[in-house]
Amino acid sequence: MKTNDLIIQTTTKVVFYIIFLFSIHIFFAGHYTPGGGFVGGLLMSSAIVLLLLAFDLKTVQAMLPVNYTVVTAIGLLIALATASGSIFFNVPFFTHAFDYYNLPLLGKTSIHTAMFFDTGVYLVVVGVTMTIIQMIGGDE
Amino acid sequence: MSLVFAIFTPVIAALLIPLLYKRVSAIHTGWFVLLIPVALVSLYATYIPPIIDGTTYKDELPWIPSLGLSFISYLDGLSLLFSLLITGIGALVVLYSIFYLDKKKEKLGNFYVYLLLFMSAMLGVVQSDHLISLYFFWELTSISSFLLIGYWYTKDRSRFGALKSMMITVFGGLMMLGGFVILGILGDTYSIRELIAQAPDLVDHKFFVWALVLVLLGAFTKSAQFPFYIWLPDAMEAPTPVSAYLHSATMVKAGLYLVARFTPIFALSEVWVWLVTGIGILTLLWGSFFAVKQTDLKAILAFSTVSQLGLIMSLLGIGSIAYHVTGDLVTTFTFATFAAIFHLMNHATFKGSLFMIAGIVDHETGTRDIRKLGGLMSLMPISFTIALIGSLSMAGVPPFNGFLSKEMFLDAVLNLKNFDLHALDSWWILFPIIAWIASVFTFVYSLYFVFHTFRGKHKPEQLPKAAHEAPVGMLLSPGILASLVVIIFFVPNFFGNTFIKPAVAAIQPLAYQVPADVGFTIKAWHGFDSLAMYMTLGVFLVGYLLFKTIPKWSPIYKTFPTKLSLNGMYDGLMRLGDSGANRFSSIYMTGSIRSYFVYMFTAIIVLLGGTMWIKDAFVISYENLAPIRFFEILISIILIVGTITILVTKSRLTAIIALGAVGYTVALFYILFKAPDLALTQLVIETVSVALFLGAFYHLPQMNKHEKGKEDRGFRLGNFLIALGVGVMVTLIAISSHSQKLIPSISEYYKETVYSEAGGGNIVNVILVDYRGFDTLFEISVLTIASLGIIGMITLRLAKKKGDRKVENK
């Protein structure tokens, strides 16, 4: 018998974006307040997990046509590239740089290479968590 | 030609042998090989005149200069004598083997490569002046001898004999290496000649005796002394040329060489004198006694070799007494060394020829069993003549060289009465008595060997082949050796002056500067006042009587139980080592992870606890402790309750949920201790892992399917104690390390620089991505590997599932 998941599906449609935004927020806020790539990534994947709970595996795959192994690889690459970028400026591996810029729309913003590294962490965490959950969930 | 190069000539030539063996199959490979020992023996012969004058030669080839390691070839009287023996008898053996080994049936390439390797190794042993290169060559002789004994590797007995000789000689070799290293450390040099110069300073060092005993172990195992002789009879499975070469003339004499070479160093210690003399004379008696028991021609010769080596060994021991006496007595005891070297040379000649004759008999009749042989005298007259010469020389009968050295041996043993140390004035008489008894048995087995083979009734029906005389080529080598046996008897002093005196001068460098100083002459006739002569006559008389009555008294050999024999002990020891090691590892290698955890945790308790106990490291200090707040107590109680629930619960679900509770409590602690990042991460991770646990739980079979009604997890006192111990240990260490903070934390630096240097406000995150981003990089790599691992585990299932249906996932 097919169960009726209307309430949870409707709620999920709303809550997903809230968690997603919270995850983005906590990622960007990480450098100054609690948060960062790791927690942000975990929150992002929990948002996707919520989707998985409300819908089934195939639907979610259709909604977000993402290969999470590739996400992991891209994250790792970004992290490594950020760390190795410093070599081109003749400074030791993993030296970060930051400065303040006046960006349109955002105003005075600090741009820090550590953020790119954190992006890598974020993607890896999302990729890994989702790979594990999909793998175990999809296995029968 | 450089002397070092000469050492390596055979092994370099050995590289060409397989090529010649494969390409030039028309000619027996041995003919090419023969060139090498012949060339070498002529090379070494050119050194004889200068060595007689007291010159020595030294040639050095650096090997590892930074460690002071080099191949030093040092040629003096002793090494020249051995080099001549090795190359001379080597040439004869190669000549003999050309006729002995069949060109078509045997793998000649292997044989000659091993033989040449052995020849190089032996030359290296006797010429090396550096202890480590001496050891190098020493082990090379063990290895090449192993290969040669196991030449017919399809035979079980060959493999057994090869393995046994390898085990025993390598055991001794390693002991010897230990002795060498001690010597090298004591004297701060590995050069034997420099050590000789230092010997008086070294002798009182407490490790000197250890070096002595260890080096002697090496010499005794190689020279088949009691109780290590047991490998030699089993090594008789080798082809006869090998037995003749290795196990009579050369390798077994490496130990004698070692003893002779180290006499100037070790003889200063009395332990040396007693060990060498005592073990030597015991081996002499033991070997000669058991030789009569043997029924295999080569086994008789093997035991006789053991016994003769014991004789030489004891003579070397008596000779080293010369270092403990003064005045005329020095000459008296040096005479024993002279006799030792003389007998060593004689033994090489007659034993080599006897082995070759044994090989001929085997080759021409198909058996070596003395019970089947007999009456070959008229069929094989030349072999008989050679065997008779060799045997009578071995028995000590004139006019053969064995008589001379046996006389000198008895003289030397009788001389012991002049050495009045440690009540030897009354005990010394034991030595001549043992020597005399051993000589009687030597006489018996010598006659037994030759007459039971060649005299008596011919039994053609028991022989695999029809017996006939061997070809001339095969008789050539034993013939040459046998004629040497006679020649040495008639002109002993020529050989004495040429070979023996330089060697004695090398062994006794303190007493003699140049070989010409050694003032001994060999006399065949002692006159009627010599006790040794009467002893010899007694040997002939009693020996002849015993030989005639062998069947009457030989049953006494049956009273020796096999299990208590040394071979039985060796076999038992090997079995014990094998099964004992097996049993031992099956005791602790249970295959159960539980027991390995027990070992590991016990080790943690014992090592950490022991260290704390020994170092008195437990410290408890009440400073630097924060006040305890109400919430902390509350959360701790929840934590403890959760933990205990995990331990005592009977259902898995409860355990998982309790574990989740513990995890969330820890997150609460993080909040309480102001670690928001940790708290966030802990909360999410805990949720994920509890979900995974539940997923795993869902698929698990029921816990108590098979043992209903029983406790789900049995209580084990041992596990409880170990767990308690580990917990207590970790707590104690935590308290102690908290109580003694020796250096201030570096976190002040982070606090000061987090904004100015790193442009951030969240110290935790800045440390993770900036200060110590390296760790994070590898942690995300760990995560990646974990996820790939899970993909691999789930998708790649090669094992078959139930119903024999291969399941392949997408």
mmCIF file of C-alpha atoms in Angstrom, chain A residues 26 30-39 42 69 72 76 79-80 83 93-94 96 98 100 112 114 117-118 121 124-125 128 131-132 135-136 139-140, chain B residues 676-677 680-681 684-685 692 699 755-762 765-766 768-770 773-774 776-777 780-781 783-784 787-788 790-791 794-795 797 809:
data_model
loop_
_atom_site.group_PDB
_atom_site.id
_atom_site.type_symbol
_atom_site.label_atom_id
_atom_site.label_comp_id
_atom_site.label_asym_id
_atom_site.label_seq_id
_atom_site.Cartn_x
_atom_site.Cartn_y
_atom_site.Cartn_z
ATOM 1 C CA ILE A 26 27.237 28.981 8.629
ATOM 2 C CA GLY A 30 32.801 30.305 9.826
ATOM 3 C CA HIS A 31 35.788 32.572 9.811
ATOM 4 C CA TYR A 32 34.397 34.919 12.395
ATOM 5 C CA THR A 33 31.730 33.056 14.279
ATOM 6 C CA PRO A 34 31.153 29.334 14.982
ATOM 7 C CA GLY A 35 30.692 27.313 11.832
ATOM 8 C CA GLY A 36 32.833 26.582 8.813
ATOM 9 C CA GLY A 37 33.129 24.169 5.951
ATOM 10 C CA PHE A 38 32.717 21.034 7.965
ATOM 11 C CA VAL A 39 29.516 21.891 9.795
ATOM 12 C CA LEU A 42 27.097 18.376 7.190
ATOM 13 C CA THR A 69 31.864 11.031 -5.921
ATOM 14 C CA THR A 72 34.172 14.771 -3.364
ATOM 15 C CA LEU A 76 39.569 17.678 -2.679
ATOM 16 C CA ALA A 79 41.452 22.270 -1.279
ATOM 17 C CA LEU A 80 44.690 21.006 -2.720
ATOM 18 C CA ALA A 83 47.063 24.950 -0.626
ATOM 19 C CA PHE A 93 52.912 25.545 0.874
ATOM 20 C CA PHE A 94 49.590 26.406 2.539
ATOM 21 C CA HIS A 96 46.995 31.960 2.940
ATOM 22 C CA PHE A 98 43.575 37.912 2.511
ATOM 23 C CA TYR A 100 39.513 43.728 1.936
ATOM 24 C CA HIS A 112 40.453 35.155 2.167
ATOM 25 C CA ALA A 114 41.191 30.128 3.401
ATOM 26 C CA PHE A 117 40.030 25.889 1.105
ATOM 27 C CA ASP A 118 36.911 25.762 3.243
ATOM 28 C CA VAL A 121 36.157 20.983 2.783
ATOM 29 C CA VAL A 124 34.168 16.921 0.325
ATOM 30 C CA VAL A 125 31.946 16.636 3.379
ATOM 31 C CA VAL A 128 31.324 11.882 1.333
ATOM 32 C CA THR A 131 27.949 8.897 -1.046
ATOM 33 C CA ILE A 132 27.811 6.891 2.162
ATOM 34 C CA MET A 135 25.336 3.689 -1.024
ATOM 35 C CA ILE A 136 23.976 2.190 2.153
ATOM 36 C CA ASP A 139 21.956 -1.256 -1.268
ATOM 37 C CA GLU A 140 19.618 -4.196 -1.041
ATOM 38 C CA PRO B 676 30.373 25.810 19.817
ATOM 39 C CA ASP B 677 32.042 24.424 16.693
ATOM 40 C CA LEU B 680 27.691 21.633 16.288
ATOM 41 C CA THR B 681 29.816 18.991 14.673
ATOM 42 C CA VAL B 684 25.376 16.252 13.561
ATOM 43 C CA ILE B 685 27.958 13.490 13.537
ATOM 44 C CA LEU B 692 24.145 4.253 10.634
ATOM 45 C CA HIS B 699 20.086 -5.982 9.131
ATOM 46 C CA TYR B 755 42.717 38.803 13.492
ATOM 47 C CA SER B 756 45.888 40.650 12.629
ATOM 48 C CA GLU B 757 47.673 37.844 10.847
ATOM 49 C CA ALA B 758 44.978 35.490 9.658
ATOM 50 C CA GLY B 759 42.088 37.855 9.150
ATOM 51 C CA GLY B 760 39.555 35.865 11.114
ATOM 52 C CA GLY B 761 37.587 35.797 14.321
ATOM 53 C CA ASN B 762 36.824 32.132 14.925
ATOM 54 C CA ASN B 765 38.127 27.526 12.188
ATOM 55 C CA VAL B 766 41.195 29.632 11.522
ATOM 56 C CA LEU B 768 41.651 24.332 10.975
ATOM 57 C CA VAL B 769 41.995 26.074 7.648
ATOM 58 C CA ASP B 770 44.953 28.376 8.140
ATOM 59 C CA GLY B 773 45.332 23.518 7.354
ATOM 60 C CA PHE B 774 47.660 20.697 6.477
ATOM 61 C CA THR B 776 42.512 19.339 7.516
ATOM 62 C CA LEU B 777 43.692 18.599 4.016
ATOM 63 C CA ILE B 780 39.228 15.365 4.139
ATOM 64 C CA SER B 781 41.393 12.894 2.244
ATOM 65 C CA LEU B 783 36.914 11.035 4.507
ATOM 66 C CA THR B 784 37.252 10.571 0.781
ATOM 67 C CA SER B 787 33.599 6.893 1.167
ATOM 68 C CA LEU B 788 35.470 5.210 -1.670
ATOM 69 C CA ILE B 790 32.292 2.009 1.249
ATOM 70 C CA ILE B 791 31.578 2.201 -2.462
ATOM 71 C CA ILE B 794 29.083 -2.399 -1.373
ATOM 72 C CA THR B 795 29.376 -2.526 -5.138
ATOM 73 C CA ARG B 797 30.919 -8.168 -4.122
ATOM 74 C CA ASN B 809 25.656 -4.951 -8.305
#
